[in-house]
Short mmCIF file of C-alpha atoms in Angstrom, two decimals:
data_model
loop_
_atom_site.label_atom_id
_atom_site.label_comp_id
_atom_site.label_asym_id
_atom_site.label_seq_id
_atom_site.Cartn_x
_atom_site.Cartn_y
_atom_site.Cartn_z
CA MET A 1 -65.88 112.86 -1.22
CA SER A 2 -65.58 110.19 -3.96
CA GLN A 3 -68.79 108.46 -4.97
CA ALA A 4 -69.57 105.34 -6.98
CA ILE A 5 -72.48 103.20 -8.09
CA VAL A 6 -72.00 99.44 -7.90
CA ILE A 7 -74.48 97.25 -9.78
CA GLY A 8 -74.49 93.74 -8.36
CA ALA A 9 -74.12 92.53 -4.77
CA GLY A 10 -72.31 89.25 -5.30
CA LEU A 11 -68.66 88.60 -4.48
CA ALA A 12 -67.40 91.08 -7.07
CA GLY A 13 -69.79 93.89 -6.19
CA SER A 14 -69.62 93.51 -2.41
CA SER A 15 -65.82 93.30 -2.52
CA ALA A 16 -65.53 96.41 -4.68
CA ALA A 17 -67.93 98.29 -2.42
CA GLU A 18 -66.06 97.22 0.73
CA ARG A 19 -62.63 98.21 -0.59
CA LEU A 20 -63.82 101.60 -1.84
CA ALA A 21 -65.74 102.31 1.37
CA ALA A 22 -62.58 101.47 3.35
CA ARG A 23 -60.87 104.27 1.42
CA GLY A 24 -63.50 106.86 2.23
CA TRP A 25 -65.82 106.48 -0.76
CA THR A 26 -69.61 106.51 -0.50
CA ILE A 27 -71.31 103.75 -2.46
CA THR A 28 -74.79 103.24 -3.86
CA LEU A 29 -75.23 99.49 -4.27
CA ILE A 30 -78.00 98.27 -6.57
CA GLU A 31 -79.05 94.61 -6.60
CA ARG A 32 -82.10 93.13 -8.29
CA ALA A 33 -82.30 90.21 -5.82
CA PRO A 34 -83.78 90.76 -2.35
CA ALA A 35 -80.41 90.25 -0.62
CA PRO A 36 -76.70 90.06 -1.43
CA GLY A 37 -75.07 86.87 -2.72
CA GLN A 38 -78.14 85.32 -4.37
CA GLY A 39 -76.71 84.41 -7.79
CA ALA A 40 -73.50 82.50 -8.48
CA SER A 41 -72.27 83.83 -5.12
CA GLY A 42 -75.05 81.96 -3.32
CA ASN A 43 -73.50 78.49 -3.40
CA LEU A 44 -73.11 76.70 -0.08
CA ALA A 45 -69.31 76.77 -0.34
CA GLY A 46 -66.49 78.05 -2.51
CA VAL A 47 -62.95 76.66 -2.49
CA LEU A 48 -60.11 78.87 -1.30
CA ARG A 49 -56.68 77.99 -2.74
CA PRO A 50 -54.20 79.41 -5.29
CA LEU A 51 -53.33 77.88 -8.69
CA PRO A 52 -49.55 77.36 -8.92
CA SER A 53 -47.91 76.73 -12.30
CA LEU A 54 -44.53 75.54 -13.48
CA ASP A 55 -43.73 78.87 -15.17
CA ASN A 56 -45.29 80.92 -12.35
CA ASN A 57 -47.45 82.68 -14.93
CA ARG A 58 -49.71 85.68 -14.36
CA LEU A 59 -52.66 83.55 -13.28
CA ALA A 60 -50.49 81.77 -10.70
CA GLN A 61 -49.12 85.08 -9.38
CA LEU A 62 -52.58 86.66 -9.26
CA THR A 63 -54.19 83.74 -7.43
CA ALA A 64 -51.29 83.51 -4.96
CA THR A 65 -51.65 87.19 -4.11
CA GLY A 66 -55.42 86.89 -3.94
CA PHE A 67 -55.13 83.83 -1.69
CA ARG A 68 -52.93 85.68 0.79
CA HIS A 69 -55.20 88.74 0.76
CA ALA A 70 -58.32 86.61 1.19
CA ARG A 71 -56.95 84.90 4.28
CA GLU A 72 -56.00 88.26 5.82
CA HIS A 73 -59.36 89.76 4.86
CA PHE A 74 -61.34 86.84 6.28
CA ALA A 75 -59.37 87.02 9.51
CA ALA A 76 -60.09 90.76 9.78
CA LEU A 77 -63.82 90.26 9.15
CA THR A 78 -63.93 87.51 11.76
CA ALA A 79 -62.02 89.64 14.29
CA ALA A 80 -64.56 92.43 13.72
CA GLY A 81 -67.36 90.06 14.73
CA LEU A 82 -68.96 90.03 11.28
CA PRO A 83 -71.03 87.02 10.16
CA LEU A 84 -68.49 85.33 7.89
CA ARG A 85 -68.65 81.55 7.65
CA TRP A 86 -65.48 79.81 6.53
CA GLY A 87 -63.29 76.87 7.43
CA GLN A 88 -59.50 76.84 7.14
CA THR A 89 -59.51 73.06 6.78
CA GLY A 90 -56.78 72.81 4.16
CA VAL A 91 -57.16 71.92 0.48
CA LEU A 92 -55.71 68.82 -1.16
CA HIS A 93 -55.30 69.18 -4.94
CA LEU A 94 -54.67 65.65 -6.22
CA ALA A 95 -52.74 64.98 -9.42
CA ARG A 96 -54.76 63.74 -12.39
CA ASP A 97 -52.20 61.08 -13.27
CA ASP A 98 -48.52 60.20 -12.82
CA ARG A 99 -47.37 62.80 -15.35
CA HIS A 100 -49.31 65.53 -13.58
CA ALA A 101 -47.93 64.35 -10.23
CA ALA A 102 -44.40 64.76 -11.59
CA THR A 103 -45.23 68.30 -12.69
CA GLN A 104 -46.69 69.12 -9.28
CA GLN A 105 -43.55 67.81 -7.60
CA GLN A 106 -41.40 69.93 -9.92
CA VAL A 107 -43.42 73.06 -9.16
CA ALA A 108 -43.05 72.55 -5.41
CA ALA A 109 -39.33 71.81 -5.74
CA THR A 110 -38.42 74.73 -8.01
CA GLN A 111 -40.60 77.46 -6.52
CA LEU A 112 -39.66 76.73 -2.89
CA PRO A 113 -42.95 78.04 -1.48
CA ALA A 114 -42.87 79.54 1.99
CA ALA A 115 -43.83 77.29 4.87
CA GLY A 116 -47.60 76.98 5.05
CA GLU A 117 -48.26 77.94 1.41
CA PHE A 118 -48.16 74.53 -0.27
CA CYS A 119 -46.12 71.38 -0.66
CA PHE A 120 -46.32 68.11 -2.55
CA VAL A 121 -47.45 65.04 -0.61
CA ASP A 122 -47.23 61.43 -1.78
CA ARG A 123 -50.21 59.11 -2.16
CA GLU A 124 -49.92 57.67 1.33
CA ARG A 125 -49.88 61.10 2.97
CA ALA A 126 -52.66 62.32 0.67
CA SER A 127 -54.84 59.38 1.71
CA GLN A 128 -54.20 60.20 5.36
CA LEU A 129 -55.19 63.83 4.83
CA ALA A 130 -58.35 62.91 2.91
CA GLY A 131 -59.31 60.12 5.28
CA TRP A 132 -59.91 57.99 2.19
CA PRO A 133 -57.67 55.96 -0.18
CA VAL A 134 -56.73 58.09 -3.19
CA ALA A 135 -55.01 57.26 -6.48
CA ASN A 136 -52.26 59.89 -6.51
CA GLY A 137 -50.41 62.38 -4.38
CA GLY A 138 -50.84 66.10 -4.93
CA TRP A 139 -50.45 69.61 -3.65
CA TRP A 140 -51.39 70.27 -0.04
CA PHE A 141 -52.47 73.81 0.88
CA PRO A 142 -52.65 73.74 4.70
CA ASP A 143 -54.05 77.29 4.91
CA GLY A 144 -56.68 76.74 2.23
CA GLY A 145 -60.28 75.84 2.89
CA TRP A 146 -63.85 76.78 2.07
CA VAL A 147 -65.97 79.89 2.46
CA ASP A 148 -69.71 80.51 2.38
CA PRO A 149 -69.80 83.11 -0.45
CA ALA A 150 -73.11 84.72 0.53
CA SER A 151 -71.89 85.23 4.09
CA LEU A 152 -68.77 86.90 2.67
CA CYS A 153 -70.97 89.27 0.65
CA ARG A 154 -72.97 90.16 3.75
CA ALA A 155 -69.84 90.64 5.87
CA ASN A 156 -68.22 92.84 3.22
CA LEU A 157 -71.23 95.14 3.13
CA ALA A 158 -71.62 95.24 6.90
CA ARG A 159 -68.00 96.24 7.53
CA HIS A 160 -68.52 99.82 6.31
CA ALA A 161 -72.30 99.90 6.34
CA ALA A 162 -72.49 103.66 7.00
CA ALA A 163 -70.79 104.35 3.66
CA ILE A 164 -72.86 101.92 1.58
CA THR A 165 -76.50 102.57 0.65
CA PRO A 166 -78.05 99.38 -0.69
CA HIS A 167 -81.07 99.11 -2.99
CA TYR A 168 -82.24 95.47 -3.00
CA GLY A 169 -85.00 94.19 -5.23
CA CYS A 170 -84.14 97.01 -7.60
CA GLU A 171 -83.64 96.44 -11.34
CA VAL A 172 -81.47 98.79 -13.40
CA ALA A 173 -82.98 99.07 -16.88
CA GLN A 174 -80.54 101.54 -18.42
CA ILE A 175 -77.28 103.31 -17.70
CA GLY A 176 -75.96 106.48 -19.29
CA ARG A 177 -73.50 109.31 -18.72
CA HIS A 178 -74.72 112.90 -18.46
CA ALA A 179 -72.86 115.98 -17.25
CA GLU A 180 -69.88 113.87 -16.10
CA LEU A 181 -72.10 111.60 -14.02
CA TRP A 182 -73.20 108.03 -14.61
CA HIS A 183 -76.94 107.54 -14.17
CA ALA A 184 -78.63 104.26 -13.32
CA ASN A 185 -82.32 104.35 -14.28
CA ASP A 186 -85.19 101.98 -13.61
CA ALA A 187 -87.72 100.79 -16.21
CA GLY A 188 -89.80 103.92 -15.72
CA GLY A 189 -86.86 106.20 -16.42
CA ARG A 190 -86.45 107.22 -12.77
CA VAL A 191 -82.87 107.87 -11.70
CA ILE A 192 -81.98 105.35 -8.99
CA ALA A 193 -78.50 106.82 -8.46
CA ALA A 194 -75.96 109.12 -10.09
CA ALA A 195 -72.19 109.21 -9.47
CA PRO A 196 -68.92 109.93 -11.32
CA VAL A 197 -67.91 106.24 -11.18
CA LEU A 198 -69.97 103.21 -12.18
CA ILE A 199 -68.92 99.61 -11.52
CA LEU A 200 -70.72 96.79 -13.33
CA ALA A 201 -70.47 93.69 -11.16
CA ASN A 202 -73.53 91.88 -12.49
CA ALA A 203 -71.79 89.10 -14.42
CA SER A 204 -72.85 88.47 -18.03
CA ASP A 205 -75.94 90.62 -17.49
CA ALA A 206 -73.61 93.62 -17.88
CA ARG A 207 -73.89 93.14 -21.66
CA ARG A 208 -77.51 94.24 -21.43
CA PHE A 209 -76.25 97.81 -21.07
CA ALA A 210 -75.10 99.56 -24.25
CA PRO A 211 -71.67 100.72 -22.92
CA ALA A 212 -70.79 97.10 -22.07
CA ALA A 213 -72.45 95.31 -24.98
CA HIS A 214 -69.08 94.70 -26.68
CA LEU A 215 -67.54 92.77 -23.77
CA PRO A 216 -66.76 89.08 -24.49
CA LEU A 217 -68.84 87.77 -21.58
CA ARG A 218 -70.76 84.50 -21.71
CA ALA A 219 -72.81 82.69 -19.07
CA ALA A 220 -71.87 79.17 -18.01
CA ARG A 221 -74.25 76.84 -16.21
CA GLY A 222 -72.82 75.09 -13.15
CA GLN A 223 -74.64 72.49 -11.05
CA VAL A 224 -73.39 71.43 -7.62
CA SER A 225 -74.68 68.28 -5.90
CA HIS A 226 -75.38 68.23 -2.15
CA LEU A 227 -74.69 64.96 -0.34
CA PRO A 228 -75.87 64.21 3.21
CA ALA A 229 -72.83 64.21 5.51
CA ALA A 230 -72.35 63.56 9.19
CA THR A 231 -70.21 65.98 11.17
CA GLY A 232 -66.65 64.68 11.36
CA SER A 233 -67.03 62.26 8.44
CA ALA A 234 -64.32 62.01 5.79
CA PRO A 235 -63.14 64.04 4.06
CA GLY A 236 -62.69 66.72 6.68
CA ILE A 237 -60.83 68.85 4.14
CA VAL A 238 -61.51 70.11 0.63
CA VAL A 239 -60.25 67.64 -2.00
CA CYS A 240 -59.90 68.55 -5.70
CA ARG A 241 -59.19 66.44 -8.80
CA LEU A 242 -61.10 67.37 -11.99
CA GLY A 243 -63.76 68.55 -9.57
CA TYR A 244 -64.03 69.09 -5.84
CA VAL A 245 -65.67 67.83 -2.68
CA THR A 246 -66.01 69.77 0.56
CA PRO A 247 -66.17 68.76 4.22
CA ALA A 248 -69.57 68.48 5.89
CA ILE A 249 -71.22 71.91 6.16
CA ASP A 250 -74.55 72.04 7.99
CA GLY A 251 -75.07 68.33 7.31
CA LEU A 252 -74.31 68.59 3.59
CA ARG A 253 -71.24 68.01 1.45
CA CYS A 254 -70.81 69.85 -1.87
CA ALA A 255 -69.57 67.87 -4.88
CA GLY A 256 -69.15 69.13 -8.40
CA ALA A 257 -69.38 70.97 -10.44
CA THR A 258 -70.61 70.87 -14.01
CA PHE A 259 -69.59 73.65 -16.40
CA ALA A 260 -71.62 74.22 -19.58
CA VAL A 261 -71.09 77.42 -21.55
CA ASP A 262 -74.19 79.04 -23.09
CA ASP A 263 -76.53 76.54 -21.40
CA GLU A 264 -79.42 78.64 -20.11
CA GLN A 265 -81.58 75.89 -18.61
CA THR A 266 -82.34 76.68 -14.99
CA GLU A 267 -83.62 73.39 -13.58
CA LEU A 268 -81.53 70.79 -11.78
CA ARG A 269 -80.71 67.79 -13.97
CA GLU A 270 -80.21 64.15 -13.00
CA ALA A 271 -77.52 63.83 -15.68
CA ASP A 272 -75.55 66.64 -14.04
CA HIS A 273 -75.83 64.95 -10.65
CA ALA A 274 -74.49 61.76 -12.26
CA GLU A 275 -71.59 63.73 -13.76
CA ASN A 276 -70.78 65.18 -10.35
CA LEU A 277 -70.79 61.73 -8.75
CA ALA A 278 -68.47 60.44 -11.48
CA LYS A 279 -66.10 63.30 -10.64
CA LEU A 280 -66.45 62.43 -6.96
CA ASP A 281 -65.37 58.84 -7.67
CA PHE A 282 -62.38 60.15 -9.62
CA ILE A 283 -61.41 62.19 -6.55
CA LEU A 284 -62.21 59.57 -3.89
CA PRO A 285 -62.53 56.13 -5.56
CA GLY A 286 -65.72 54.33 -4.55
CA TYR A 287 -66.98 57.20 -2.40
CA SER A 288 -70.23 57.72 -4.30
CA LYS A 289 -71.54 54.15 -4.00
CA ASP A 290 -73.92 55.16 -1.22
CA HIS A 291 -75.01 58.35 -2.98
CA ARG A 292 -77.18 57.69 -6.01
CA PRO A 293 -79.50 60.42 -7.34
CA GLY A 294 -83.01 59.14 -7.91
CA SER A 295 -84.17 62.20 -9.84
CA ALA A 296 -83.33 65.77 -10.73
CA ARG A 297 -84.99 66.70 -7.42
CA TRP A 298 -81.96 65.29 -5.63
CA PRO A 299 -80.56 68.20 -3.57
CA GLY A 300 -78.14 70.59 -5.21
CA ARG A 301 -77.77 74.11 -6.47
CA LEU A 302 -77.57 75.69 -9.88
CA SER A 303 -75.71 78.91 -10.58
CA ALA A 304 -74.34 80.79 -13.57
CA ALA A 305 -70.67 81.66 -13.79
CA VAL A 306 -69.12 84.06 -16.29
CA THR A 307 -66.51 83.17 -18.85
CA GLY A 308 -64.87 85.05 -21.69
CA SER A 309 -64.48 84.50 -25.42
CA PRO A 310 -64.58 81.01 -27.00
CA ALA A 311 -60.77 80.89 -26.98
CA ASP A 312 -60.78 81.79 -23.29
CA ASP A 313 -63.31 79.04 -22.62
CA ARG A 314 -60.85 76.41 -23.79
CA GLY A 315 -58.10 77.89 -21.66
CA ARG A 316 -60.42 78.08 -18.68
CA CYS A 317 -61.35 74.43 -19.01
CA ARG A 318 -57.70 73.40 -19.09
CA ARG A 319 -56.99 75.41 -15.96
CA ARG A 320 -60.00 73.89 -14.20
CA ARG A 321 -58.47 70.43 -14.78
CA ASP A 322 -55.02 71.37 -13.42
#
């Protein structure tokens, strides 16, 4: 029987564990937090949609395939009665400006996406979908939506629970390979687990281990702002344009997010809330007038994403604006 150690119980680690367990592997999952999905995977909501491009590049193909798989996977988890929280509300990706709108129209016209994947809608239709006047048309992904990432982590691990042995609140201090087995040791040198395969799914913290110290991983600070929202209030869909805003989820609406590479500060910042509200006004003009942060204690959440080399950071930022 194939065996593996997975370090990290966020989206990456729980997904890897679930897919391997589905294929008959036994997994030892090690997570330093007391439960899965507590880091960057602990945000209230993540946006589910692909990233089309005019040249249908590798990123576009990868996200399209991932988008289709995610929808099928979420449906299977839900059918199995697992505690996944998600909403297939649709995602509206507004154009930044007229030039970008023309590109979006060209992508939709030349790629001829299948019905239900995406289409371009004009400003009038986009405003109807958002329930708010918007400045441009954009791509409409009717099968897109939002997902509670931590609930996805929990559902992944519950699906094949008999094959996955979790160790929560457990810190791996060192990894090493001996006699064809990877060993994960705690600070006292005790072996937590040993297996032929080791998967590092602990974000930029992976560089703490000698075998992964060369990887071009860097942490990026991201702050999301939480706005009070009544059930049924607009927008009832996810809307993106140099940022994003979600529907009401448990009385809150997520707006954001900031993205600061190599910023290790862990407290919420009023300036970041203000940046998020500026993005919100760019998405839905005038929407933020009734939402003014009075301090950094204004509700929100801070998490750390992972990015690559400095050159990749610039590319990533461009893609985030598309």
